XYZ file of C-alpha atoms in Angstrom:
498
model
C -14.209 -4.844 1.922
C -17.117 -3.071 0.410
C -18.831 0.044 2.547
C -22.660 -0.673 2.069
C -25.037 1.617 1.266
C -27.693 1.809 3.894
C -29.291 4.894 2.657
C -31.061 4.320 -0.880
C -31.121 7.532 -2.858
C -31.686 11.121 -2.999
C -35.466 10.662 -3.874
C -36.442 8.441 -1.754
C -35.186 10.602 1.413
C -36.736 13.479 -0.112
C -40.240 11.885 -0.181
C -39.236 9.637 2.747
C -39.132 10.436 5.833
C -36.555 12.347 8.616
C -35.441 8.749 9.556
C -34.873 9.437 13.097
C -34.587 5.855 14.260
C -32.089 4.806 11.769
C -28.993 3.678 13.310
C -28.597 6.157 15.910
C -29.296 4.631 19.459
C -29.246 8.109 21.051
C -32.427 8.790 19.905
C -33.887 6.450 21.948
C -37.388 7.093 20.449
C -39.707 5.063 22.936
C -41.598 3.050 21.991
C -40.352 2.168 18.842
C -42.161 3.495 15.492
C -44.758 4.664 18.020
C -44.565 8.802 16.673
C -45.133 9.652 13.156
C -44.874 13.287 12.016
C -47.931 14.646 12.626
C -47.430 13.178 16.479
C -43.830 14.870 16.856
C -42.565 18.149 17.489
C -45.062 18.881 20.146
C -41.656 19.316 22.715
C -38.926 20.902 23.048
C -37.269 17.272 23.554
C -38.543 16.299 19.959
C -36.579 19.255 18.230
C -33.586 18.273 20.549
C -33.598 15.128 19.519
C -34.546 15.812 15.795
C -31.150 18.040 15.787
C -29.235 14.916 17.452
C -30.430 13.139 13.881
C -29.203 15.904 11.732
C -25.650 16.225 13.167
C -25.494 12.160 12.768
C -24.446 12.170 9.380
C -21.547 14.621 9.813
C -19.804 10.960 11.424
C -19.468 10.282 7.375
C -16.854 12.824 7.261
C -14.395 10.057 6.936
C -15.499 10.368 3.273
C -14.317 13.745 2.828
C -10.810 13.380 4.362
C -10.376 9.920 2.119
C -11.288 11.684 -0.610
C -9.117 15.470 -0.225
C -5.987 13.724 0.264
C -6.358 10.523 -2.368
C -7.507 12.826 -5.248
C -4.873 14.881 -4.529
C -0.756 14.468 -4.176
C -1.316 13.887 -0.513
C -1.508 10.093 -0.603
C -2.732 6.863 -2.307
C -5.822 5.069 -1.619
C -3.555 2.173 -0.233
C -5.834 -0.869 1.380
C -5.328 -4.339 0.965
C -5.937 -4.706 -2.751
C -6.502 -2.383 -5.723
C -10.212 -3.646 -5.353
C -10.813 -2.740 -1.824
C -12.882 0.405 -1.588
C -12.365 0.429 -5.824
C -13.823 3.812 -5.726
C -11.096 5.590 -3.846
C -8.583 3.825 -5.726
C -10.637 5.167 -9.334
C -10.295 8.407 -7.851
C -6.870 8.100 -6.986
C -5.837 7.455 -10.647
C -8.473 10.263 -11.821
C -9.974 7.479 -13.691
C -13.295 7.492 -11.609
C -17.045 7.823 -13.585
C -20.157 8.106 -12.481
C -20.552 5.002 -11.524
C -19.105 5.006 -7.784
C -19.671 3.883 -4.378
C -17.953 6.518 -2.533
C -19.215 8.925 -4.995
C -22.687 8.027 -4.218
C -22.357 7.830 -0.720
C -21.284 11.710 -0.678
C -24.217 12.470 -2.539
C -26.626 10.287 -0.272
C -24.825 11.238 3.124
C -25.379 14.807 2.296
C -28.550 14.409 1.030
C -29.996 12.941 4.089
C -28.417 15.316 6.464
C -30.295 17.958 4.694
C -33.605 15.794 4.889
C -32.744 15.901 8.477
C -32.576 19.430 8.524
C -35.781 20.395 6.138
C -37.668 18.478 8.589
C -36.808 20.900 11.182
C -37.526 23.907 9.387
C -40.782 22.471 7.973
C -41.976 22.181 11.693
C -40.627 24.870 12.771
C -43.452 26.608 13.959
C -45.338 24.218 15.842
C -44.087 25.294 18.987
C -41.803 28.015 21.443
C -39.342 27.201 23.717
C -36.712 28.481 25.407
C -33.404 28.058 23.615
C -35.112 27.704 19.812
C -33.675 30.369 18.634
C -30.106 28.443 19.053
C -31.082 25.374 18.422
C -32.506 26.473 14.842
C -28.913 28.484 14.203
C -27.314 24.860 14.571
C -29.640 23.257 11.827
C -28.749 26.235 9.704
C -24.805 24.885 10.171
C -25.238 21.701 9.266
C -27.528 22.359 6.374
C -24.844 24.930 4.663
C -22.144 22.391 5.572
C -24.028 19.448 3.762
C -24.730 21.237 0.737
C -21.204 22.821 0.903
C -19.739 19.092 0.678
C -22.247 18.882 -2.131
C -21.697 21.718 -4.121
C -17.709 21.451 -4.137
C -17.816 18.153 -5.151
C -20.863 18.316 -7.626
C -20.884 21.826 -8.395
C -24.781 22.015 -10.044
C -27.101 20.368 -7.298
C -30.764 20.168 -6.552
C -31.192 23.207 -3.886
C -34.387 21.949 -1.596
C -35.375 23.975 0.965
C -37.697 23.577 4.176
C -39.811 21.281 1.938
C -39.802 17.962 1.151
C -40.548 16.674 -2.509
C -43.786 14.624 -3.499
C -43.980 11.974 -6.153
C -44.575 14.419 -9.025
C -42.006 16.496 -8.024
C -38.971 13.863 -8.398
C -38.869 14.005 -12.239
C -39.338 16.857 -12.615
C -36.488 18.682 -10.340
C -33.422 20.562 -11.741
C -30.131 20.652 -10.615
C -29.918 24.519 -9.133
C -26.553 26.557 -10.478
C -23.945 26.513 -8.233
C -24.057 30.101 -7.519
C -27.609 29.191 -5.925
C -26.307 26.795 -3.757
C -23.890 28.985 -2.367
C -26.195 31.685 -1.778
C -28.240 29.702 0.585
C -24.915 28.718 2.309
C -24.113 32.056 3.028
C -27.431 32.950 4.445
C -28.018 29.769 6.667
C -24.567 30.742 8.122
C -24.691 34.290 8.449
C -28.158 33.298 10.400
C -26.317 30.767 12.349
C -23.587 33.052 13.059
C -25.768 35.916 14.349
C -27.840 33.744 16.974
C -24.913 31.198 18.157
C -22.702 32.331 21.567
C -18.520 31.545 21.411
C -19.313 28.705 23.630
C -21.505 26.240 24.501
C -22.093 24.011 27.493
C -22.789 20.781 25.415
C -19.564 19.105 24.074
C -19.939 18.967 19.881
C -22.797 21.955 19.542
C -21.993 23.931 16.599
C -20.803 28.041 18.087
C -20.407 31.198 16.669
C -17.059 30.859 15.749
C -17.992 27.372 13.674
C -20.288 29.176 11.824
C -18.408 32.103 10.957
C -15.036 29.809 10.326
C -17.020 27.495 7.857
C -18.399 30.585 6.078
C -14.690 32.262 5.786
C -14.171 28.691 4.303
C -17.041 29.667 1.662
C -16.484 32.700 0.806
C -12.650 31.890 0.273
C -13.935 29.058 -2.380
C -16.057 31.688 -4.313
C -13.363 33.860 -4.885
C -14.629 36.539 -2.557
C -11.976 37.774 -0.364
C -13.241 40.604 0.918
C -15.836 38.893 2.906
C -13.635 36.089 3.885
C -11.240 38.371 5.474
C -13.825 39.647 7.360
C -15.719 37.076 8.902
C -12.166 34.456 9.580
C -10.446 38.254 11.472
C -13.333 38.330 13.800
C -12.906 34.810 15.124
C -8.633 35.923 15.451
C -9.893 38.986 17.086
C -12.910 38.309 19.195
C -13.469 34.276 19.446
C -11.885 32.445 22.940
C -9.344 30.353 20.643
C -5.433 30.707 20.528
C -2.880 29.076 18.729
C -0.834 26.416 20.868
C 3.099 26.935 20.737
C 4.298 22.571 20.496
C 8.053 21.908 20.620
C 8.246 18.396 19.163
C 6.339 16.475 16.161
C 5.198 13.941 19.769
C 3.230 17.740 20.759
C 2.434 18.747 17.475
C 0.744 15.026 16.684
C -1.054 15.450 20.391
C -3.080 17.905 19.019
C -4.909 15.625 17.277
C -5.208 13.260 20.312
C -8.418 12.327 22.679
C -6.946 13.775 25.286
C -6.852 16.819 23.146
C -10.153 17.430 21.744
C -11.867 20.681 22.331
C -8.279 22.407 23.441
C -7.702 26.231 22.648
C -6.995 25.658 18.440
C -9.836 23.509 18.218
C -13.054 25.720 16.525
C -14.924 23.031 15.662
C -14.979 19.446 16.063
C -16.962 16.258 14.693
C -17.524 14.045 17.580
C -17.115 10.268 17.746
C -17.407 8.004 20.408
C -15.542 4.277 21.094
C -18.295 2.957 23.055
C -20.691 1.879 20.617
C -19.834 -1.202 17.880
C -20.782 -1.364 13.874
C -20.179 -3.580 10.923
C -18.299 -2.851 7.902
C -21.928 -3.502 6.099
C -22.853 0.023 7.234
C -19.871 2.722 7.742
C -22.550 5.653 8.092
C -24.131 3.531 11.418
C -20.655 3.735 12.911
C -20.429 6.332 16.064
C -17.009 5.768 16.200
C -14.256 7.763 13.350
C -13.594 5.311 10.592
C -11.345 6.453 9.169
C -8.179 6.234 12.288
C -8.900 2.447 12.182
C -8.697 2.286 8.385
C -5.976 4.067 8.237
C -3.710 2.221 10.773
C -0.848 -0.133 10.115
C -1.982 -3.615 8.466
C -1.182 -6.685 10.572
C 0.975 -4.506 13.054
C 2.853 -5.904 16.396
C 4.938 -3.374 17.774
C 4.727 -0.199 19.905
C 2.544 2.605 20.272
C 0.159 2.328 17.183
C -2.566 -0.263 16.340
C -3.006 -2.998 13.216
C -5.499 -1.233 10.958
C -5.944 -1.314 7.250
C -3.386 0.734 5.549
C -6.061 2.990 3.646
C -4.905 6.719 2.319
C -0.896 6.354 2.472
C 0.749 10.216 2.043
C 2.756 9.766 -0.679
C 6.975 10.621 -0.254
C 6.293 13.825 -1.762
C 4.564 15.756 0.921
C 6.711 14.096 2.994
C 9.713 15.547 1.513
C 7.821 19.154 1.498
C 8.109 19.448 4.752
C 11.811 21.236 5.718
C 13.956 18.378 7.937
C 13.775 20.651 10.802
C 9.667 21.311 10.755
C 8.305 19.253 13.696
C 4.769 18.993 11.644
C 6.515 16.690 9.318
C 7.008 13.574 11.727
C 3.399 14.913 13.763
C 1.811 14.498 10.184
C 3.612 11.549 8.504
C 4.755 8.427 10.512
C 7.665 7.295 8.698
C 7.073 3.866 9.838
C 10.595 2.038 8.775
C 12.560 4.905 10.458
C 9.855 4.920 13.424
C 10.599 0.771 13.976
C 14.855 1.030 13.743
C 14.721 4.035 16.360
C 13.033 1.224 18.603
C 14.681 -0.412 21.599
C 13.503 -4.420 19.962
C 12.638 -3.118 16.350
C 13.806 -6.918 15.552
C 10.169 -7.910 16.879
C 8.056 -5.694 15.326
C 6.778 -6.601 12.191
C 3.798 -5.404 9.425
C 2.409 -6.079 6.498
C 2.255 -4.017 2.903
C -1.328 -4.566 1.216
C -1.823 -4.599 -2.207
C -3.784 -1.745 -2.672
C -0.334 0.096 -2.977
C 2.528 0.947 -0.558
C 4.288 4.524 0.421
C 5.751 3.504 3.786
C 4.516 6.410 5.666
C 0.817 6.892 7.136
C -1.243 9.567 8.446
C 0.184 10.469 11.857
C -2.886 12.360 12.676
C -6.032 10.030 12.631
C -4.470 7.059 12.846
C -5.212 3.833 15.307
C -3.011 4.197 18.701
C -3.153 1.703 21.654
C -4.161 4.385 23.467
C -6.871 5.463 22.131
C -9.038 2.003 21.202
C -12.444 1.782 20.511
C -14.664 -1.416 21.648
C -15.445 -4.029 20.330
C -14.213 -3.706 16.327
C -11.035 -1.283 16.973
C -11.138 -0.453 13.440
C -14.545 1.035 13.529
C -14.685 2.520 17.021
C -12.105 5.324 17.305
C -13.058 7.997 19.723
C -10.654 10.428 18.283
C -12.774 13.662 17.133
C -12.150 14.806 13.447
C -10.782 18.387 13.158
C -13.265 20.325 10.903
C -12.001 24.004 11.852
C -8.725 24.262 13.619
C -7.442 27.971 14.251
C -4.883 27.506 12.479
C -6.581 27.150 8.796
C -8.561 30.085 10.134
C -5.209 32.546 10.280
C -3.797 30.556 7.214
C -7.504 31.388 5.454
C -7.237 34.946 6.614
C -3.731 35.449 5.281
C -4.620 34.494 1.715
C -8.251 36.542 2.126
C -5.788 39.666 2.780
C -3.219 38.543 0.473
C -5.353 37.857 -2.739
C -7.878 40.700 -2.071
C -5.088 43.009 -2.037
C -6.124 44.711 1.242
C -3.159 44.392 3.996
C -0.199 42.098 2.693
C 1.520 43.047 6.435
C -1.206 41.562 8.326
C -1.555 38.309 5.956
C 2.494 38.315 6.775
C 2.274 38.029 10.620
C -0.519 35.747 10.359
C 1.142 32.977 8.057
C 3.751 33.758 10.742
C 2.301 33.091 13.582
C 1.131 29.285 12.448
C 5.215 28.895 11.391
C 6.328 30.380 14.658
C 4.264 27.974 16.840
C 6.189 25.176 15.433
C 9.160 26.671 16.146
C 9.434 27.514 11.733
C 11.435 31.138 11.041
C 9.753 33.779 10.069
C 8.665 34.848 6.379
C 9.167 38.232 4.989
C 7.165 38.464 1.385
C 4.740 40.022 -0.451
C 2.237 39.827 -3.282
C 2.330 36.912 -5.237
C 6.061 35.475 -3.638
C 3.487 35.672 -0.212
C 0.746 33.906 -2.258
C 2.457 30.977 -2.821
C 3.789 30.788 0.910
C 0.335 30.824 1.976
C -0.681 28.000 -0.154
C 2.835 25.796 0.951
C 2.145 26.409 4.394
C -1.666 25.282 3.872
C -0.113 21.705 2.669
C 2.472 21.379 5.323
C -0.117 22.654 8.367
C -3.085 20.582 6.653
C -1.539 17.505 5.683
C -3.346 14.656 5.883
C -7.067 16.707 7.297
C -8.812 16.229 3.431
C -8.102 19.639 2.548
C -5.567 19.453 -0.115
C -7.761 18.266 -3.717
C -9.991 21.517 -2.786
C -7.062 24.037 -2.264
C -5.412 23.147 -5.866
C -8.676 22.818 -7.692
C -9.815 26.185 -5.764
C -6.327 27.817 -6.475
C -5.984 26.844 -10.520
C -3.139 24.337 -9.318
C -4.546 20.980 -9.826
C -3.936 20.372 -13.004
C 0.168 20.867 -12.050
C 0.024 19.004 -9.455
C -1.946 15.652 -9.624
C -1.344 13.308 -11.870
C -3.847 12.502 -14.642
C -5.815 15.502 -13.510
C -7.771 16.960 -16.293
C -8.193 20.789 -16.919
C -11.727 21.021 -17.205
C -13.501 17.890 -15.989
C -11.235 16.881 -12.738
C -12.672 20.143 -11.428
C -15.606 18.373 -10.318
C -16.881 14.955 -9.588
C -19.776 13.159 -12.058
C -23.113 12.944 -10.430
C -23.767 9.523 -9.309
C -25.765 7.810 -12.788
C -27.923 6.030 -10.669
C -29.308 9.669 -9.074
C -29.530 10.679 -12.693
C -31.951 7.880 -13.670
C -33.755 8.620 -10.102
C -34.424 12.376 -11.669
C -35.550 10.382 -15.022
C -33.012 11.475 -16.883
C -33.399 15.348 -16.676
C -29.713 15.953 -15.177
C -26.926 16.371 -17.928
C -23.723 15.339 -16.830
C -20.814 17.376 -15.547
C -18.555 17.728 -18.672
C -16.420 15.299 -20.128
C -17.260 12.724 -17.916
């Protein structure tokens, strides 16, 4: 199947406009087409509302876990041929160019969330209200995280700010350098981070802690450990969150469960719902987490899980990095042979292998349960929430921050600790670089399967040793989408050697 497009290029967003009816019913704008933008933003409902449309394209985070675990030794693109989704499967073989759906979509997606956001800051001053100051420290969030997806996949982007671009502007933009980009990450969370409470009282709504955990993630991708440490010790030491002891890979997997979301790990949280249907001709309409259905068992009958698509397979090697007695290793992977023979009438259950490529194992946490079905298209509907920031990363951030920076080796010791004790793992006694390396193990076994693992070996010099066909000095980073090149007419050089 091919995931459409619905959203038609950087340029035409950025001269376009917010979009607010697009696909997303909460809106509810009424009546239709009736406001334009000189009519809006005259109440506090309109910014509310306007924010609702700038989290919306977060729901394409499927993307980004697809994509962390297939470009990396984490899994295969899998599906039901090598031509289903051919983009992840490019990427998978580190073949990919810059001519690619999935590529493009990132770019788009991203692009459109921060159209969302501009348009918020542009009016930002039409009106006060009670509770602005908050609701502008959210759009701050989502437009570091959007340009964060862009800049670690693209490196060089176009940095717009609180402005949209007119006709004669479009040919003539640059890409900004990357260090740009990242300095207006920083600041839009630091802002965010200094205005947002711990908690909130509406389910989803970006927090404090969010903002400070997704900057700990920044700073930790620059490099600059010093700051990281900082900012990811003050959620340890002063956000509501604790770690959750689990006692069995059934506990560990719950974690990751609807019944679940929002527990004492969870620091932030994209939200999807099952009550609302889609089409596969528009993935980025879907309310519901795409990628659990996707990635479910093709043409199951049989206990527990659902029949899904058999997209993003871990591969046997991170299944055999996990020790036999770590629980996380059946909570991650779902050995699915060895799952059906423990079964009472394994006789009578029965799958299918797509061509698109085969491990025998499949993501354990986002992937289609009878529990937990979405109406009416089951694979498009999950109302399991993705994981963005789980406490865990934050201690296992923190350690390497201390670690790498030098600064307290003991304290990045009893953190890694603490995410191996929960799970029942012994404890670690190392230091310097022999604690280095533990840090970045533990990151694969605690993170499997999340979309973490491409950006943690290209940010850590491993790549190159550790996927195959990755090239030193182009895999790095992804090629900018040719078609956004021509929209720029031309001006953008390609990232090198692609």
């Amino acid at each position: 199947m091919k995931i459409y497009n619905k959203i038609t290029g950087l340029f035409i967003l950025l001269i376009g406009s917010i979009m607010l009816n697009s696909c997303d019913e909460n809106l509810d704008l009424d009546p239709l087409y009736s406001q334009d933008a000189e009519s809006y933003f005259n109440t506090p409902a309109d910014y509310e509302r306007a924010l609702v449309g700038a989290y919306d394209l977060m729901q394409t985070s499927y993307l980004n876990l697809w994509i962390g675990e297939i470009a990396s030794d984490n899994a295969i693109a899998g599906g039901e041929s090598v031509n289903d989704t051919q983009g992840l499967h490019e990427i998978e073989s580190m073949n990919h160019n810059a001519i690619n759906n999935e590529l493009r979509s990132v770019f788009q997606f991203n692009y459109a969330g921060i159209t969302r956001t501009n348009y918020l800051f542009i009016n930002k001053d039409n009106i006060d209200f009670n509770g602005k100051e908050a609701l502008f420290g959210e759009a701050h969030f989502l437009r570091a995280y959007y340009y964060f997806q862009l800049v670690k996949y693209f490196g060089d982007v176009p940095l717009v700010i609180d402005k949209f671009l007119g006709a004669d502007e479009v040919n003539s933009i640059e890409r900004s350098p990357a260090s740009e980009v990242y300095a207006q990450i920083e600041s839009d969370l630091i802002q965010a981070s200094e205005v947002l409470d711990w908690t909130v009282s509406v389910e989803g709504k970006v927090t404090k802690g969010a903002a400070l955990g997704l900057l700990g993630r920044v700073y930790l991708y620059q490099d600059k450990f010093a700051e990281a440490a900082a900012v990811l010790e003050q959620i340890i030491d002063e956000g509501p969150y604790s770690l959750i002891s689990v006692a069995s890979s059934e506990e560990y997997a719950s974690l990751f469960s609807v019944s679940e979301e929002g527990n004492s790990e969870s620091v932030f949280e994209i939200q999807y719902s099952g009550q609302e249907g889609g089409s596969y001709g528009c993935l980025v309409c879907l309310e519901g987490f795409a990628a659990v259905g996707f990635q479910g068992i093709r043409q199951y009958e049989g206990p527990v899980y659902g029949d899904g698509n058999s997209y993003n397979l871990p591969t046997e090697d991170l299944y055999n990095a996990f020790s036999l007695t770590d629980i996380r290793r059946d909570g991650s992977v779902l050995n699915l042979d060895e799952f059906i023979n423990a079964q009472p009438n394994a006789a009578d259950i029965s799958y299918a292998i797509g061509g698109g490529g085969h491990t025998g194992f499949y993501n354990n946490k986002y992937i289609k349960r009878q529990d937990e079905l979405g109406l009416p298209d089951t694979d498009l509907t999950s109302p399991v929430n993705y994981r963005l920031i789980r406490l865990s990363d934050v201690y296992l951030m923190a350690a390497e921050a201390l670690n790498r920076s030098g600064a307290n080796d003991a304290k990045a010791l009893e953190y890694l600790n603490a995410v191996r004790e929960r799970v029942g793992m012994p404890a670690l006694s190392l230091s310097g670089s022999a604690l280095t390396e533990a840090i970045w193990a533990e990151r694969r076994l605690e993170l499997a399967g999340e979309g973490f693992r491409f950006w943690d070996l290209v940010r850590t010099g491993k790549a190159a040793e550790e996927i195959e066909g990755f090239t030193a000095g182009k895999n790095e980073l992804f090629p900018i989408p040719q078609i956004e090149i021509d929209l720029a007419g031309g001006n953008w050089t390609q990232n090198p050697n692609y």
